[in-house]
Amino acid sequence: MNTIPLIQSMLGLLAGIALIVLLTARFRVHAFFALLLASVLTGIILQLPVTEILGSIKSGMGNIVGSLGLLIILGTTLGLILEHTGSTTVLANYVLRRTGTGRSALAMNIIGYLVGMPIFCDSGFIVLSGLNKALAKRSGISMIVMASSLATGLYAVHCLMPPHPGITAATGTIHAETGRVMLYGLLIAIPASAAGYLWSIFAGRRIAVDVSDTADVAEEARRGPSVLMSVLPIAVPVLLIAIRSLSGLELTHPSPALQVISILGIPEVAISVGILLALSQLKNNMGAILQEGAEKAAGILVIIGGGGAFGAILAKADIGSHIAQNQSIATLGLFLPFLITALLKTAQGSSTVAVIAAAAIVQPLLPVMGLDSANGRILCVLAMGAGSMMISHTNDAYFWVISKFSGLEIKDMLRVYSTGTVVMGLVSVGLVYLLSLVLAV
């Protein structure tokens, strides 16, 4: 049972975030050490024993690196190969010819929404980061705007639409109809993604643009591979993962073809296929590029591990249980599952963990909230999906994937992307509420 008072829990959360921002933005301390110190400070404020603080830090690091480590190494390597072969520049020129330089950020937002349907937002951003960088360089649009536009497009469907694990698990816990959750989630994710894009344009408009020399880019495009060979290393992994997600692999006795799809559609295997396709266009320096990929990924993994440690400490605050213990708060109805999930997300970082934990808290409260019906359960799940968007900040692995793969400052990420996730969450829950009026819940 949770024994930490709510005020103490919130103080620990705010103090940890403030220390990270201060150390990284003001004193330029490496993000890993800022996260580590914030974890210790938060643990002390929560009055956790030293052994528990250290244990949570180590387990938090191990869990997040274990789940994302191989994917990040392979994704980093794929991005480097695409850059060295000129594939990302070829694709950037192709997209720009059809959208125009002024709509590059919108193009990446739409691509993110489409790619995000079948694959994790982390995987999608890693696969598309090379293309995003090339488009930013060619269009002259600020990298923070480009990265946030892509990230929010991926994030919208990740939080709102099965078969992504968090919303899928919550659908099962609440006993909602999966097909309708998927349909409504997909529709709500459209304005949520658009809101993320519009906020990225608005909040990032005054942040300096990276004025890279585009002459080299044009020259690289002339000697790069064809558009088809440039897109295959990105498209094939996405398609393999999508087919695996939608092919009914839960069958007791899948056919040999489905077994092959099951293997090829594993994100790490799919990206490995993309690496092999990209390597076919690489003329030389394979060993050096592979080494560079491993070394670059190591730096990213260290920071993501620090984010996992901070999230594990914040999870000890167990903020969601404070709400669950107060039955009178249940009169908030549809906004209660949103609030619980948002607090859990903000506290521990993972949208998946937040919505799964919130579903367990909310499920017994469905009758009190007036949501104990078929439509009510669907709306409850969607409200939790909206809550799982906010707030993505320094304890979220996806935050660090965006930051490190795009070379962005923490203060700019907080100013544009993190605030963008708040806008997305509020827009989403507002649409869920409007849907509840249509469905007469």
CSV table of C-alpha atoms in Angstrom, one decimal:
chain,number,residue,atom,x,y,z
A,1,MET,CA,0.0,0.0,0.0
A,2,ASN,CA,1.2,3.5,-0.9
A,3,THR,CA,2.4,5.5,2.2
A,4,ILE,CA,3.9,8.5,0.4
A,5,PRO,CA,1.6,11.6,0.8
A,6,LEU,CA,0.4,13.2,-2.5
A,7,ILE,CA,2.1,16.5,-1.8
A,8,GLN,CA,5.4,14.7,-1.2
A,9,SER,CA,5.0,12.7,-4.4
A,10,MET,CA,4.3,15.8,-6.5
A,11,LEU,CA,7.2,17.6,-4.8
A,12,GLY,CA,9.6,14.8,-5.8
A,13,LEU,CA,8.3,14.8,-9.4
A,14,LEU,CA,8.7,18.6,-9.8
A,15,ALA,CA,12.1,18.8,-8.1
A,16,GLY,CA,13.5,16.0,-10.3
A,17,ILE,CA,12.3,17.7,-13.5
A,18,ALA,CA,13.5,21.1,-12.4
A,19,LEU,CA,17.0,19.7,-11.6
A,20,ILE,CA,17.2,18.0,-15.0
A,21,VAL,CA,16.3,21.3,-16.8
A,22,LEU,CA,18.7,23.3,-14.6
A,23,LEU,CA,21.7,21.0,-15.1
A,24,THR,CA,21.2,20.4,-18.8
A,25,ALA,CA,20.1,23.8,-20.0
A,26,ARG,CA,22.1,26.1,-17.6
A,27,PHE,CA,25.2,24.2,-16.7
A,28,ARG,CA,25.4,21.9,-19.8
A,29,VAL,CA,25.8,18.8,-17.7
A,30,HIS,CA,25.5,15.6,-19.7
A,31,ALA,CA,21.9,14.4,-19.7
A,32,PHE,CA,22.8,11.0,-18.2
A,33,PHE,CA,24.3,12.5,-15.1
A,34,ALA,CA,21.5,15.0,-14.8
A,35,LEU,CA,19.0,12.2,-14.9
A,36,LEU,CA,21.0,10.2,-12.4
A,37,LEU,CA,21.2,13.1,-10.0
A,38,ALA,CA,17.5,13.8,-10.4
A,39,SER,CA,16.7,10.2,-9.6
A,40,VAL,CA,18.7,10.4,-6.4
A,41,LEU,CA,17.2,13.7,-5.4
A,42,THR,CA,13.6,12.5,-6.1
A,43,GLY,CA,14.3,9.3,-4.1
A,44,ILE,CA,15.5,11.3,-1.2
A,45,ILE,CA,12.4,13.5,-1.3
A,46,LEU,CA,10.3,10.4,-1.4
A,47,GLN,CA,12.2,9.2,1.7
A,48,LEU,CA,13.2,5.9,0.0
A,49,PRO,CA,16.0,3.8,1.5
A,50,VAL,CA,19.4,4.2,-0.3
A,51,THR,CA,19.3,0.5,-1.3
A,52,GLU,CA,15.9,1.0,-2.8
A,53,ILE,CA,17.0,4.1,-4.7
A,54,LEU,CA,20.0,2.2,-6.2
A,55,GLY,CA,17.9,-0.8,-6.9
A,56,SER,CA,15.3,1.2,-8.8
A,57,ILE,CA,17.9,3.1,-10.8
A,58,LYS,CA,19.6,-0.2,-11.9
A,59,SER,CA,16.3,-2.0,-12.7
A,60,GLY,CA,15.0,1.1,-14.5
A,61,MET,CA,18.1,1.3,-16.6
A,62,GLY,CA,18.1,-2.4,-17.3
A,63,ASN,CA,14.5,-2.6,-18.3
A,64,ILE,CA,14.5,0.3,-20.8
A,65,VAL,CA,17.9,-0.6,-22.4
A,66,GLY,CA,16.8,-4.3,-22.6
A,67,SER,CA,13.6,-3.4,-24.4
A,68,LEU,CA,15.0,-0.7,-26.8
A,69,GLY,CA,18.8,-1.4,-26.9
A,70,LEU,CA,19.0,-3.6,-30.0
A,71,LEU,CA,16.4,-1.6,-31.8
A,72,ILE,CA,18.3,1.6,-31.3
A,73,ILE,CA,21.7,0.1,-32.3
A,74,LEU,CA,20.2,-1.3,-35.5
A,75,GLY,CA,18.1,1.8,-36.3
A,76,THR,CA,21.1,4.1,-35.8
A,77,THR,CA,23.2,2.0,-38.1
A,78,LEU,CA,20.5,2.0,-40.8
A,79,GLY,CA,20.2,5.8,-40.6
A,80,LEU,CA,24.0,6.2,-41.0
A,81,ILE,CA,24.1,3.9,-44.0
A,82,LEU,CA,21.3,5.8,-45.6
A,83,GLU,CA,23.1,9.0,-45.0
A,84,HIS,CA,26.4,7.7,-46.4
A,85,THR,CA,24.8,6.3,-49.5
A,86,GLY,CA,22.9,9.5,-50.2
A,87,SER,CA,19.5,7.7,-49.9
A,88,THR,CA,18.0,10.2,-47.4
A,89,THR,CA,18.9,13.1,-49.7
A,90,VAL,CA,17.3,11.4,-52.7
A,91,LEU,CA,14.1,10.9,-50.7
A,92,ALA,CA,14.2,14.5,-49.4
A,93,ASN,CA,14.5,15.9,-52.9
A,94,TYR,CA,11.7,13.6,-54.0
A,95,VAL,CA,9.3,14.7,-51.2
A,96,LEU,CA,10.2,18.3,-51.7
A,97,ARG,CA,9.4,18.2,-55.4
A,98,ARG,CA,5.9,17.1,-54.6
A,99,THR,CA,5.1,19.0,-51.4
A,100,GLY,CA,7.2,22.1,-51.8
A,101,THR,CA,9.7,23.3,-49.2
A,102,GLY,CA,7.1,25.1,-47.2
A,103,ARG,CA,5.2,21.9,-46.4
A,104,SER,CA,8.0,19.6,-45.4
A,105,ALA,CA,7.0,19.5,-41.8
A,106,LEU,CA,3.4,18.7,-42.7
A,107,ALA,CA,4.6,15.9,-45.0
A,108,MET,CA,6.6,14.4,-42.1
A,109,ASN,CA,3.6,14.7,-39.8
A,110,ILE,CA,1.4,12.8,-42.3
A,111,ILE,CA,4.1,10.2,-42.9
A,112,GLY,CA,4.4,9.8,-39.1
A,113,TYR,CA,0.7,9.2,-38.7
A,114,LEU,CA,0.7,6.6,-41.5
A,115,VAL,CA,3.9,4.8,-40.4
A,116,GLY,CA,2.8,5.0,-36.8
A,117,MET,CA,-0.3,2.8,-37.3
A,118,PRO,CA,1.5,-0.5,-37.4
A,119,ILE,CA,4.8,0.2,-35.5
A,120,PHE,CA,6.0,1.8,-32.2
A,121,CYS,CA,6.6,5.5,-32.3
A,122,ASP,CA,10.2,4.8,-31.2
A,123,SER,CA,10.8,2.4,-34.1
A,124,GLY,CA,9.1,4.8,-36.6
A,125,PHE,CA,11.1,7.8,-35.5
A,126,ILE,CA,14.4,5.9,-35.7
A,127,VAL,CA,13.6,4.6,-39.2
A,128,LEU,CA,12.5,8.0,-40.5
A,129,SER,CA,15.1,10.2,-38.7
A,130,GLY,CA,17.6,10.2,-41.6
A,131,LEU,CA,14.9,11.3,-44.0
A,132,ASN,CA,13.7,13.9,-41.6
A,133,LYS,CA,17.2,15.4,-41.2
A,134,ALA,CA,17.7,15.5,-44.9
A,135,LEU,CA,14.3,17.3,-45.4
A,136,ALA,CA,15.2,19.8,-42.7
A,137,LYS,CA,18.5,20.6,-44.4
A,138,ARG,CA,16.9,20.9,-47.9
A,139,SER,CA,13.9,22.9,-46.8
A,140,GLY,CA,15.6,25.2,-44.3
A,141,ILE,CA,12.9,24.5,-41.7
A,142,SER,CA,14.1,24.3,-38.1
A,143,MET,CA,15.0,20.8,-37.0
A,144,ILE,CA,12.9,21.2,-33.8
A,145,VAL,CA,9.8,21.9,-36.0
A,146,MET,CA,10.6,19.0,-38.3
A,147,ALA,CA,11.3,16.5,-35.5
A,148,SER,CA,8.3,17.5,-33.4
A,149,SER,CA,6.0,17.3,-36.5
A,150,LEU,CA,7.2,13.8,-37.2
A,151,ALA,CA,7.2,12.8,-33.6
A,152,THR,CA,3.6,13.9,-32.9
A,153,GLY,CA,2.3,12.2,-36.0
A,154,LEU,CA,3.8,8.9,-34.8
A,155,TYR,CA,2.8,9.5,-31.2
A,156,ALA,CA,-0.9,10.2,-31.9
A,157,VAL,CA,-1.7,6.7,-33.2
A,158,HIS,CA,0.7,5.0,-30.8
A,159,CYS,CA,-1.4,6.3,-27.9
A,160,LEU,CA,-4.9,5.9,-29.3
A,161,MET,CA,-5.0,2.9,-31.6
A,162,PRO,CA,-4.7,-0.8,-31.1
A,163,PRO,CA,-2.7,-2.9,-31.9
A,164,HIS,CA,-0.2,-0.8,-29.9
A,165,PRO,CA,0.4,-2.6,-26.6
A,166,GLY,CA,-0.8,0.0,-24.0
A,167,ILE,CA,-4.2,0.8,-25.6
A,168,THR,CA,-4.7,-2.8,-26.5
A,169,ALA,CA,-4.0,-4.0,-23.0
A,170,ALA,CA,-6.4,-1.3,-21.6
A,171,THR,CA,-9.1,-2.4,-24.1
A,172,GLY,CA,-8.8,-5.9,-22.7
A,173,THR,CA,-8.8,-4.8,-19.0
A,174,ILE,CA,-11.9,-2.6,-19.5
A,175,HIS,CA,-13.6,-5.2,-21.7
A,176,ALA,CA,-14.2,-2.7,-24.6
A,177,GLU,CA,-14.8,-3.7,-28.2
A,178,THR,CA,-11.4,-3.7,-29.9
A,179,GLY,CA,-12.7,-2.9,-33.4
A,180,ARG,CA,-14.5,0.2,-32.4
A,181,VAL,CA,-11.7,1.4,-30.2
A,182,MET,CA,-9.4,1.0,-33.2
A,183,LEU,CA,-11.8,2.9,-35.5
A,184,TYR,CA,-12.5,5.8,-33.1
A,185,GLY,CA,-8.9,5.9,-32.0
A,186,LEU,CA,-7.7,6.2,-35.6
A,187,LEU,CA,-10.2,9.0,-36.3
A,188,ILE,CA,-9.4,11.0,-33.1
A,189,ALA,CA,-5.6,10.6,-33.9
A,190,ILE,CA,-6.1,12.6,-37.1
A,191,PRO,CA,-6.9,16.0,-35.3
A,192,ALA,CA,-4.5,15.0,-32.5
A,193,SER,CA,-1.7,14.6,-35.0
A,194,ALA,CA,-2.7,17.9,-36.7
A,195,ALA,CA,-2.7,19.7,-33.4
A,196,GLY,CA,0.8,18.4,-32.7
A,197,TYR,CA,2.0,19.7,-36.1
A,198,LEU,CA,0.3,23.1,-35.7
A,199,TRP,CA,1.8,23.5,-32.2
A,200,SER,CA,5.2,22.5,-33.5
A,201,ILE,CA,5.0,25.3,-36.2
A,202,PHE,CA,3.8,27.8,-33.6
A,203,ALA,CA,6.1,27.0,-30.7
A,204,GLY,CA,9.2,26.4,-32.9
A,205,ARG,CA,8.9,29.5,-35.1
A,206,ARG,CA,11.4,31.6,-33.1
A,207,ILE,CA,14.0,28.9,-32.6
A,208,ALA,CA,17.1,29.3,-34.9
A,209,VAL,CA,17.3,27.3,-38.1
A,210,ASP,CA,20.3,25.1,-38.8
A,211,VAL,CA,21.8,26.8,-41.8
A,212,SER,CA,23.7,23.8,-43.2
A,213,ASP,CA,25.3,24.1,-46.6
A,214,THR,CA,22.8,22.7,-49.1
A,215,ALA,CA,25.2,22.6,-52.0
A,216,ASP,CA,26.7,19.4,-50.7
A,217,VAL,CA,23.3,17.9,-50.3
A,218,ALA,CA,22.4,18.6,-54.0
A,219,GLU,CA,25.7,17.1,-55.1
A,220,GLU,CA,25.1,14.0,-52.9
A,221,ALA,CA,21.6,13.6,-54.4
A,222,ARG,CA,23.0,13.5,-58.0
A,223,ARG,CA,25.3,10.6,-57.2
A,224,GLY,CA,22.9,8.8,-54.8
A,225,PRO,CA,20.8,5.7,-55.6
A,226,SER,CA,17.4,5.7,-57.3
A,227,VAL,CA,14.3,6.7,-55.5
A,228,LEU,CA,13.1,3.1,-55.4
A,229,MET,CA,16.4,1.8,-53.9
A,230,SER,CA,16.4,4.7,-51.5
A,231,VAL,CA,12.9,4.1,-50.2
A,232,LEU,CA,13.1,0.3,-49.9
A,233,PRO,CA,15.3,0.2,-46.8
A,234,ILE,CA,12.7,2.3,-45.0
A,235,ALA,CA,9.5,0.9,-46.6
A,236,VAL,CA,10.3,-2.8,-46.3
A,237,PRO,CA,10.8,-2.8,-42.5
A,238,VAL,CA,7.6,-0.7,-42.1
A,239,LEU,CA,5.6,-3.1,-44.3
A,240,LEU,CA,7.0,-6.2,-42.6
A,241,ILE,CA,6.1,-4.9,-39.1
A,242,ALA,CA,2.7,-3.8,-40.4
A,243,ILE,CA,1.9,-7.2,-42.0
A,244,ARG,CA,3.0,-9.0,-38.8
A,245,SER,CA,0.7,-6.7,-36.7
A,246,LEU,CA,-2.3,-7.3,-38.9
A,247,SER,CA,-2.0,-10.9,-40.0
A,248,GLY,CA,-3.6,-12.7,-37.1
A,249,LEU,CA,-0.5,-14.3,-35.6
A,250,GLU,CA,-2.3,-15.2,-32.4
A,251,LEU,CA,-3.6,-18.3,-34.2
A,252,THR,CA,-2.8,-21.6,-32.3
A,253,HIS,CA,-1.4,-23.2,-35.4
A,254,PRO,CA,-0.2,-20.5,-37.8
A,255,SER,CA,0.7,-21.5,-41.4
A,256,PRO,CA,4.4,-21.7,-42.4
A,257,ALA,CA,3.9,-18.4,-44.3
A,258,LEU,CA,2.6,-16.7,-41.1
A,259,GLN,CA,5.5,-18.1,-39.1
A,260,VAL,CA,7.9,-16.5,-41.6
A,261,ILE,CA,6.0,-13.2,-41.4
A,262,SER,CA,6.1,-13.5,-37.6
A,263,ILE,CA,9.9,-13.6,-37.6
A,264,LEU,CA,10.5,-11.0,-40.4
A,265,GLY,CA,8.0,-8.6,-38.8
A,266,ILE,CA,9.8,-8.4,-35.4
A,267,PRO,CA,11.1,-4.8,-35.4
A,268,GLU,CA,14.7,-5.8,-34.8
A,269,VAL,CA,14.6,-8.3,-37.6
A,270,ALA,CA,12.7,-6.0,-40.0
A,271,ILE,CA,15.3,-3.2,-39.5
A,272,SER,CA,18.0,-5.7,-40.1
A,273,VAL,CA,16.4,-6.5,-43.4
A,274,GLY,CA,16.5,-2.7,-44.1
A,275,ILE,CA,20.2,-2.6,-43.2
A,276,LEU,CA,20.9,-5.4,-45.7
A,277,LEU,CA,19.0,-3.6,-48.4
A,278,ALA,CA,20.9,-0.3,-47.6
A,279,LEU,CA,24.2,-2.0,-47.6
A,280,SER,CA,23.7,-3.2,-51.2
A,281,GLN,CA,24.0,0.5,-52.2
A,282,LEU,CA,27.2,1.1,-50.1
A,283,LYS,CA,30.3,1.2,-52.2
A,284,ASN,CA,33.0,1.2,-49.4
A,285,ASN,CA,33.8,2.0,-45.8
A,286,MET,CA,31.3,-0.6,-44.5
A,287,GLY,CA,33.4,-1.4,-41.5
A,288,ALA,CA,33.9,2.2,-40.5
A,289,ILE,CA,30.2,2.9,-40.8
A,290,LEU,CA,29.1,-0.1,-38.8
A,291,GLN,CA,31.6,1.0,-36.1
A,292,GLU,CA,30.3,4.5,-36.1
A,293,GLY,CA,26.7,3.2,-35.8
A,294,ALA,CA,27.6,1.2,-32.7
A,295,GLU,CA,29.5,4.1,-31.1
A,296,LYS,CA,26.7,6.6,-31.8
A,297,ALA,CA,24.0,4.2,-30.4
A,298,ALA,CA,26.0,3.8,-27.2
A,299,GLY,CA,25.7,7.4,-26.4
A,300,ILE,CA,21.9,7.3,-27.0
A,301,LEU,CA,21.5,4.2,-24.9
A,302,VAL,CA,23.2,5.8,-21.9
A,303,ILE,CA,20.8,8.7,-21.9
A,304,ILE,CA,17.7,6.5,-22.5
A,305,GLY,CA,18.9,4.3,-19.6
A,306,GLY,CA,19.1,7.4,-17.4
A,307,GLY,CA,15.5,8.2,-18.4
A,308,GLY,CA,14.5,4.7,-17.4
A,309,ALA,CA,16.1,5.1,-14.0
A,310,PHE,CA,14.3,8.4,-13.4
A,311,GLY,CA,11.0,6.9,-14.4
A,312,ALA,CA,11.5,3.9,-12.1
A,313,ILE,CA,12.1,6.3,-9.1
A,314,LEU,CA,9.1,8.4,-10.0
A,315,ALA,CA,6.9,5.2,-10.2
A,316,LYS,CA,7.6,4.7,-6.5
A,317,ALA,CA,5.5,7.9,-5.8
A,318,ASP,CA,2.4,5.9,-7.1
A,319,ILE,CA,0.5,9.1,-7.8
A,320,GLY,CA,-2.4,7.3,-9.4
A,321,SER,CA,-3.3,5.4,-6.3
A,322,HIS,CA,-4.0,8.7,-4.4
A,323,ILE,CA,-6.8,9.4,-6.9
A,324,ALA,CA,-8.2,5.9,-6.8
A,325,GLN,CA,-8.5,6.0,-3.0
A,326,ASN,CA,-10.9,9.0,-3.2
A,327,GLN,CA,-14.2,7.7,-4.5
A,328,SER,CA,-15.8,11.1,-4.6
A,329,ILE,CA,-13.4,12.1,-7.4
A,330,ALA,CA,-15.1,9.5,-9.5
A,331,THR,CA,-17.9,12.0,-10.2
A,332,LEU,CA,-15.5,13.5,-12.7
A,333,GLY,CA,-16.8,10.8,-15.1
A,334,LEU,CA,-15.0,10.5,-18.4
A,335,PHE,CA,-12.2,13.0,-17.2
A,336,LEU,CA,-11.2,10.7,-14.3
A,337,PRO,CA,-9.5,8.0,-16.5
A,338,PHE,CA,-7.9,10.8,-18.5
A,339,LEU,CA,-6.5,12.5,-15.4
A,340,ILE,CA,-5.2,9.3,-13.8
A,341,THR,CA,-3.4,8.2,-17.0
A,342,ALA,CA,-2.0,11.7,-17.5
A,343,LEU,CA,-0.5,11.8,-14.0
A,344,LEU,CA,0.9,8.3,-14.3
A,345,LYS,CA,2.4,9.1,-17.7
A,346,THR,CA,4.0,12.3,-16.4
A,347,ALA,CA,5.3,10.6,-13.3
A,348,GLN,CA,6.9,7.5,-14.8
A,349,GLY,CA,7.4,8.2,-18.5
A,350,SER,CA,6.0,5.3,-20.4
A,351,SER,CA,2.6,5.7,-22.2
A,352,THR,CA,2.2,1.9,-22.3
A,353,VAL,CA,2.8,1.5,-18.6
A,354,ALA,CA,0.6,4.5,-17.8
A,355,VAL,CA,-2.5,3.3,-19.7
A,356,ILE,CA,-2.1,-0.3,-18.4
A,357,ALA,CA,-1.8,0.8,-14.8
A,358,ALA,CA,-4.7,3.3,-15.2
A,359,ALA,CA,-6.9,0.6,-16.6
A,360,ALA,CA,-6.4,-1.5,-13.5
A,361,ILE,CA,-7.3,1.5,-11.3
A,362,VAL,CA,-10.3,2.6,-13.3
A,363,GLN,CA,-11.9,-0.7,-14.0
A,364,PRO,CA,-13.7,-1.1,-10.6
A,365,LEU,CA,-14.8,2.5,-10.8
A,366,LEU,CA,-16.8,2.2,-14.1
A,367,PRO,CA,-20.2,2.0,-12.5
A,368,VAL,CA,-19.5,5.0,-10.3
A,369,MET,CA,-18.3,7.0,-13.3
A,370,GLY,CA,-21.4,6.1,-15.3
A,371,LEU,CA,-19.3,4.3,-17.9
A,372,ASP,CA,-20.4,0.7,-17.3
A,373,SER,CA,-21.8,0.2,-20.8
A,374,ALA,CA,-20.5,-0.9,-24.2
A,375,ASN,CA,-20.1,2.7,-25.4
A,376,GLY,CA,-18.9,3.9,-22.0
A,377,ARG,CA,-16.1,1.3,-21.9
A,378,ILE,CA,-14.9,2.4,-25.4
A,379,LEU,CA,-14.9,6.0,-24.3
A,380,CYS,CA,-13.1,5.2,-21.1
A,381,VAL,CA,-10.3,3.5,-23.1
A,382,LEU,CA,-10.0,6.4,-25.5
A,383,ALA,CA,-9.9,8.9,-22.6
A,384,MET,CA,-7.0,6.9,-21.1
A,385,GLY,CA,-5.3,6.9,-24.5
A,386,ALA,CA,-5.6,10.7,-24.5
A,387,GLY,CA,-4.1,10.9,-21.0
A,388,SER,CA,-1.2,8.7,-22.0
A,389,MET,CA,0.0,11.4,-24.3
A,390,MET,CA,0.7,14.0,-21.6
A,391,ILE,CA,3.3,14.9,-20.6
A,392,SER,CA,6.2,13.4,-22.6
A,393,HIS,CA,9.3,14.8,-21.0
A,394,THR,CA,12.7,13.8,-19.7
A,395,ASN,CA,11.7,10.5,-18.1
A,396,ASP,CA,10.2,9.2,-21.4
A,397,ALA,CA,12.5,7.1,-23.6
A,398,TYR,CA,10.7,8.5,-26.7
A,399,PHE,CA,11.7,12.0,-25.7
A,400,TRP,CA,15.3,11.0,-25.7
A,401,VAL,CA,15.0,9.1,-29.0
A,402,ILE,CA,13.7,12.3,-30.6
A,403,SER,CA,16.3,14.5,-29.0
A,404,LYS,CA,19.4,12.4,-29.7
A,405,PHE,CA,18.5,11.2,-33.2
A,406,SER,CA,17.7,14.9,-34.2
A,407,GLY,CA,20.6,16.5,-32.2
A,408,LEU,CA,18.2,18.8,-30.3
A,409,GLU,CA,18.7,20.7,-27.0
A,410,ILE,CA,16.6,19.7,-24.0
A,411,LYS,CA,15.2,23.2,-23.5
A,412,ASP,CA,14.0,23.2,-27.1
A,413,MET,CA,12.4,19.8,-26.8
A,414,LEU,CA,10.6,20.8,-23.6
A,415,ARG,CA,9.4,24.1,-25.2
A,416,VAL,CA,8.1,22.6,-28.4
A,417,TYR,CA,7.6,18.8,-28.2
A,418,SER,CA,6.7,18.4,-24.5
A,419,THR,CA,4.2,21.2,-24.6
A,420,GLY,CA,2.9,19.8,-27.9
A,421,THR,CA,2.0,16.6,-26.2
A,422,VAL,CA,-0.1,18.6,-23.7
A,423,VAL,CA,-2.0,20.2,-26.6
A,424,MET,CA,-2.5,16.7,-28.2
A,425,GLY,CA,-3.8,15.2,-25.0
A,426,LEU,CA,-6.3,18.1,-24.4
A,427,VAL,CA,-7.5,18.0,-28.0
A,428,SER,CA,-7.9,14.2,-27.8
A,429,VAL,CA,-9.9,14.2,-24.6
A,430,GLY,CA,-12.1,17.0,-25.9
A,431,LEU,CA,-12.9,15.0,-28.9
A,432,VAL,CA,-13.6,11.9,-26.8
A,433,TYR,CA,-16.0,14.1,-24.8
A,434,LEU,CA,-17.8,15.2,-28.0
A,435,LEU,CA,-18.0,11.6,-29.1
A,436,SER,CA,-19.6,10.7,-25.7
A,437,LEU,CA,-22.4,13.3,-26.6
A,438,VAL,CA,-22.9,11.7,-30.0
A,439,LEU,CA,-23.0,8.2,-28.5
A,440,ALA,CA,-25.3,9.5,-25.7
A,441,VAL,CA,-23.3,8.1,-22.8
